[in-house]
Amino acid sequence: MDTRQWCATIIMLMGAQIFVAEAENNRPRLLISTIKHPQISLIEKDLSMAYSHLGIDLQFVEVAGEREFIVGNRGEVDGIAAKFSLVEQQLPEMLKVNVPLMNVEVYLVCASDSLCQQQILDDPTQTVGLLGGKNAMSFALRHRKIKRMELVSHAQILKLLELKRLKYAVLALSYQNIQMIDAAELQISLPAIYSDKVYHYLHSRYAGLLPEVEKALRKVVDDCPKKE
């Protein structure tokens, strides 16, 4: 192997452990995983603004929610845009940026013709729809007896409720979801059955950067309207 080939190999091996420089302005760039969610664009905007204050650009790549744990712990991404605090133990190689980005509340949502009471969650003869995977919704049901039907999106769940093909669902409500619930004349049982905060995570190789990121992100979040 000649010198040029050897150097190229070393750079490839180190690629996941260094900033990737932008050709245009030579600003460092971090690769951040993200998921499909109605409010994720708001979080991405806050993160981009905070890192920009530090002279760092972000590149977001969409990853399936469960796969984020794998790519995060392996260091295939430099950070995760947002995860619930309840999953922190599943991210041993990631560091939490201790600035809450969003407070998320999980509610029981019911078809218009169903009795919408939270006692139904302990009825093993009934079925509740929820997003698949380990998330705030599945965590909210961890001690409940109701049968679960895992679905792929909030929109799919709301549509099944509207068509009365599903009587009950648990949803982490956002402003967009509430609009869809109102339009479909669905019911929401109060109070919330679970609430949790969402945080940004950085790979442990960036431990030295963590205090600066926390300071910059806290300023951005404090200056922006609350996202709930």
CSV table of C-alpha atoms in Angstrom, one decimal:
chain,number,residue,atom,x,y,z
A,1,MET,CA,0.0,0.0,0.0
A,2,ASP,CA,1.5,3.4,-1.0
A,3,THR,CA,1.4,6.5,1.2
A,4,ARG,CA,-1.6,7.9,-0.4
A,5,GLN,CA,-3.7,4.7,0.0
A,6,TRP,CA,-2.6,4.4,3.6
A,7,CYS,CA,-3.6,8.0,4.3
A,8,ALA,CA,-7.0,7.5,2.6
A,9,THR,CA,-7.6,4.4,4.8
A,10,ILE,CA,-6.8,6.2,8.0
A,11,ILE,CA,-9.2,9.1,7.1
A,12,MET,CA,-12.0,6.7,6.3
A,13,LEU,CA,-11.5,5.0,9.7
A,14,MET,CA,-11.5,8.3,11.5
A,15,GLY,CA,-14.4,9.7,9.5
A,16,ALA,CA,-17.0,8.9,12.2
A,17,GLN,CA,-14.8,10.5,14.9
A,18,ILE,CA,-14.1,13.9,13.4
A,19,PHE,CA,-16.0,16.9,12.2
A,20,VAL,CA,-16.8,16.8,8.5
A,21,ALA,CA,-15.8,20.2,7.0
A,22,GLU,CA,-18.0,21.9,4.5
A,23,ALA,CA,-16.3,22.6,1.3
A,24,GLU,CA,-17.8,26.1,0.9
A,25,ASN,CA,-16.9,27.7,4.2
A,26,ASN,CA,-14.8,25.1,6.1
A,27,ARG,CA,-17.2,25.2,9.0
A,28,PRO,CA,-17.3,21.9,11.0
A,29,ARG,CA,-20.5,19.8,10.5
A,30,LEU,CA,-22.1,17.2,12.7
A,31,LEU,CA,-24.4,14.4,11.5
A,32,ILE,CA,-27.5,14.2,13.6
A,33,SER,CA,-30.2,11.5,13.4
A,34,THR,CA,-33.8,12.5,13.4
A,35,ILE,CA,-37.2,10.8,13.1
A,36,LYS,CA,-40.5,11.6,11.4
A,37,HIS,CA,-42.6,13.5,13.9
A,38,PRO,CA,-45.0,16.5,13.5
A,39,GLN,CA,-42.8,18.8,15.7
A,40,ILE,CA,-39.4,17.5,14.9
A,41,SER,CA,-38.8,20.4,12.5
A,42,LEU,CA,-39.1,22.8,15.4
A,43,ILE,CA,-36.5,20.9,17.4
A,44,GLU,CA,-34.2,20.8,14.3
A,45,LYS,CA,-34.5,24.6,14.0
A,46,ASP,CA,-33.5,25.1,17.6
A,47,LEU,CA,-30.6,22.7,17.4
A,48,SER,CA,-29.3,24.3,14.1
A,49,MET,CA,-29.5,27.8,15.7
A,50,ALA,CA,-27.7,26.7,18.9
A,51,TYR,CA,-24.8,24.9,17.0
A,52,SER,CA,-24.6,27.8,14.6
A,53,HIS,CA,-23.7,30.1,17.5
A,54,LEU,CA,-20.8,27.7,18.1
A,55,GLY,CA,-19.7,27.9,14.4
A,56,ILE,CA,-20.9,24.3,13.7
A,57,ASP,CA,-23.4,23.3,11.0
A,58,LEU,CA,-25.7,20.3,11.3
A,59,GLN,CA,-26.8,17.7,8.8
A,60,PHE,CA,-29.9,15.8,9.7
A,61,VAL,CA,-30.5,12.3,8.5
A,62,GLU,CA,-33.9,10.5,9.1
A,63,VAL,CA,-33.6,7.2,10.9
A,64,ALA,CA,-36.3,4.8,12.1
A,65,GLY,CA,-36.9,5.4,15.8
A,66,GLU,CA,-35.7,2.0,17.0
A,67,ARG,CA,-32.6,2.2,14.8
A,68,GLU,CA,-31.5,5.4,16.4
A,69,PHE,CA,-30.3,3.5,19.4
A,70,ILE,CA,-28.0,1.4,17.2
A,71,VAL,CA,-26.5,4.2,15.1
A,72,GLY,CA,-26.2,6.4,18.1
A,73,ASN,CA,-24.3,3.8,20.3
A,74,ARG,CA,-22.2,2.7,17.4
A,75,GLY,CA,-21.1,6.3,16.7
A,76,GLU,CA,-22.4,6.2,13.1
A,77,VAL,CA,-24.0,9.6,13.8
A,78,ASP,CA,-22.6,12.4,16.0
A,79,GLY,CA,-25.8,12.9,17.8
A,80,ILE,CA,-29.6,12.3,18.1
A,81,ALA,CA,-31.9,15.2,17.6
A,82,ALA,CA,-34.4,14.3,20.3
A,83,LYS,CA,-35.3,11.4,22.5
A,84,PHE,CA,-37.5,10.9,25.6
A,85,SER,CA,-35.6,10.9,28.9
A,86,LEU,CA,-37.1,7.5,29.7
A,87,VAL,CA,-34.8,5.8,27.1
A,88,GLU,CA,-31.6,7.2,28.4
A,89,GLN,CA,-30.4,3.9,29.7
A,90,GLN,CA,-30.6,2.5,26.2
A,91,LEU,CA,-28.0,5.0,25.0
A,92,PRO,CA,-24.9,4.2,27.0
A,93,GLU,CA,-22.6,5.8,24.4
A,94,MET,CA,-24.5,9.0,24.2
A,95,LEU,CA,-24.5,12.0,26.5
A,96,LYS,CA,-27.7,13.9,27.3
A,97,VAL,CA,-27.6,17.6,26.6
A,98,ASN,CA,-29.4,18.7,29.8
A,99,VAL,CA,-31.8,21.2,28.2
A,100,PRO,CA,-35.5,20.1,27.9
A,101,LEU,CA,-36.6,20.7,24.3
A,102,MET,CA,-40.2,19.8,24.6
A,103,ASN,CA,-42.7,18.4,27.2
A,104,VAL,CA,-44.8,15.7,25.7
A,105,GLU,CA,-48.0,14.4,27.2
A,106,VAL,CA,-49.7,11.1,26.3
A,107,TYR,CA,-53.5,10.9,26.2
A,108,LEU,CA,-56.2,8.3,25.7
A,109,VAL,CA,-58.1,9.3,22.5
A,110,CYS,CA,-61.3,7.6,21.6
A,111,ALA,CA,-63.7,7.2,18.6
A,112,SER,CA,-66.7,9.5,18.7
A,113,ASP,CA,-69.2,6.8,19.7
A,114,SER,CA,-67.0,5.1,22.4
A,115,LEU,CA,-67.1,5.6,26.2
A,116,CYS,CA,-63.8,7.5,26.7
A,117,GLN,CA,-62.7,6.6,30.3
A,118,GLN,CA,-59.2,5.7,31.4
A,119,GLN,CA,-60.5,2.6,33.2
A,120,ILE,CA,-60.7,1.0,29.7
A,121,LEU,CA,-56.9,0.7,29.7
A,122,ASP,CA,-57.1,-2.0,32.3
A,123,ASP,CA,-59.7,-4.1,30.4
A,124,PRO,CA,-57.9,-7.1,28.7
A,125,THR,CA,-60.9,-7.6,26.4
A,126,GLN,CA,-60.3,-4.2,24.7
A,127,THR,CA,-57.6,-3.1,22.2
A,128,VAL,CA,-55.7,0.2,22.1
A,129,GLY,CA,-53.8,1.5,19.1
A,130,LEU,CA,-50.3,3.1,19.5
A,131,LEU,CA,-47.1,3.8,17.6
A,132,GLY,CA,-44.9,0.7,17.4
A,133,GLY,CA,-41.6,0.4,19.2
A,134,LYS,CA,-40.3,1.6,22.6
A,135,ASN,CA,-41.7,5.1,23.1
A,136,ALA,CA,-43.6,7.3,25.5
A,137,MET,CA,-46.9,5.6,24.5
A,138,SER,CA,-45.6,2.0,25.1
A,139,PHE,CA,-44.1,3.2,28.4
A,140,ALA,CA,-47.4,4.8,29.5
A,141,LEU,CA,-49.1,1.3,29.0
A,142,ARG,CA,-46.4,-0.7,30.7
A,143,HIS,CA,-48.6,-1.7,33.7
A,144,ARG,CA,-51.9,-1.7,31.8
A,145,LYS,CA,-53.9,-4.8,30.9
A,146,ILE,CA,-55.4,-3.7,27.6
A,147,LYS,CA,-54.3,-5.4,24.4
A,148,ARG,CA,-52.1,-3.4,22.1
A,149,MET,CA,-52.2,-2.8,18.3
A,150,GLU,CA,-48.9,-1.3,17.1
A,151,LEU,CA,-49.3,1.0,14.1
A,152,VAL,CA,-46.9,3.0,12.0
A,153,SER,CA,-48.0,6.7,12.4
A,154,HIS,CA,-50.2,9.1,14.3
A,155,ALA,CA,-52.0,9.8,11.1
A,156,GLN,CA,-52.9,6.2,10.6
A,157,ILE,CA,-54.1,5.9,14.2
A,158,LEU,CA,-56.3,9.0,13.9
A,159,LYS,CA,-57.8,7.8,10.6
A,160,LEU,CA,-58.7,4.4,12.1
A,161,LEU,CA,-60.4,6.2,15.0
A,162,GLU,CA,-62.3,8.5,12.6
A,163,LEU,CA,-63.5,5.5,10.6
A,164,LYS,CA,-64.4,3.7,13.9
A,165,ARG,CA,-62.2,0.7,12.9
A,166,LEU,CA,-60.4,1.4,16.2
A,167,LYS,CA,-62.1,2.5,19.4
A,168,TYR,CA,-59.2,3.6,21.5
A,169,ALA,CA,-55.6,4.9,21.1
A,170,VAL,CA,-52.9,6.5,23.1
A,171,LEU,CA,-51.2,9.4,21.5
A,172,ALA,CA,-48.5,11.9,22.3
A,173,LEU,CA,-50.4,15.0,21.4
A,174,SER,CA,-49.0,17.9,19.4
A,175,TYR,CA,-50.7,20.9,18.0
A,176,GLN,CA,-51.1,19.2,14.6
A,177,ASN,CA,-52.6,16.1,16.2
A,178,ILE,CA,-55.1,18.1,18.2
A,179,GLN,CA,-56.2,19.9,14.9
A,180,MET,CA,-56.8,16.4,13.3
A,181,ILE,CA,-58.7,15.2,16.4
A,182,ASP,CA,-61.0,18.2,16.4
A,183,ALA,CA,-61.7,17.7,12.7
A,184,ALA,CA,-62.5,14.1,13.2
A,185,GLU,CA,-64.7,14.8,16.2
A,186,LEU,CA,-62.7,12.4,18.4
A,187,GLN,CA,-62.7,12.4,22.2
A,188,ILE,CA,-59.7,13.1,24.5
A,189,SER,CA,-59.8,11.7,28.1
A,190,LEU,CA,-58.3,14.1,30.7
A,191,PRO,CA,-55.9,14.2,32.4
A,192,ALA,CA,-52.9,12.9,30.5
A,193,ILE,CA,-51.9,9.3,31.3
A,194,TYR,CA,-48.2,10.1,31.1
A,195,SER,CA,-45.8,13.0,30.5
A,196,ASP,CA,-42.1,13.2,29.7
A,197,LYS,CA,-39.4,15.6,28.5
A,198,VAL,CA,-37.5,15.3,25.3
A,199,TYR,CA,-33.7,15.9,25.2
A,200,HIS,CA,-30.9,16.1,22.6
A,201,TYR,CA,-28.1,13.6,22.8
A,202,LEU,CA,-24.4,13.8,21.7
A,203,HIS,CA,-22.0,10.9,21.2
A,204,SER,CA,-19.6,10.6,24.1
A,205,ARG,CA,-16.6,11.4,21.8
A,206,TYR,CA,-17.9,15.0,22.0
A,207,ALA,CA,-17.9,15.2,25.8
A,208,GLY,CA,-15.6,18.2,25.7
A,209,LEU,CA,-18.2,20.1,23.6
A,210,LEU,CA,-21.1,19.3,25.8
A,211,PRO,CA,-20.9,22.4,28.2
A,212,GLU,CA,-20.8,24.8,25.2
A,213,VAL,CA,-23.7,23.0,23.5
A,214,GLU,CA,-25.8,23.1,26.7
A,215,LYS,CA,-25.2,26.8,27.1
A,216,ALA,CA,-26.0,27.7,23.5
A,217,LEU,CA,-29.1,25.4,23.4
A,218,ARG,CA,-30.4,26.8,26.7
A,219,LYS,CA,-30.2,30.3,25.3
A,220,VAL,CA,-32.1,29.3,22.2
A,221,VAL,CA,-34.8,27.4,24.1
A,222,ASP,CA,-35.3,30.2,26.6
A,223,ASP,CA,-35.7,32.7,23.9
A,224,CYS,CA,-38.2,30.7,21.9
A,225,PRO,CA,-41.9,30.0,22.7
A,226,LYS,CA,-42.5,26.7,24.6
A,227,LYS,CA,-43.2,23.7,22.4
A,228,GLU,CA,-45.8,21.3,23.9
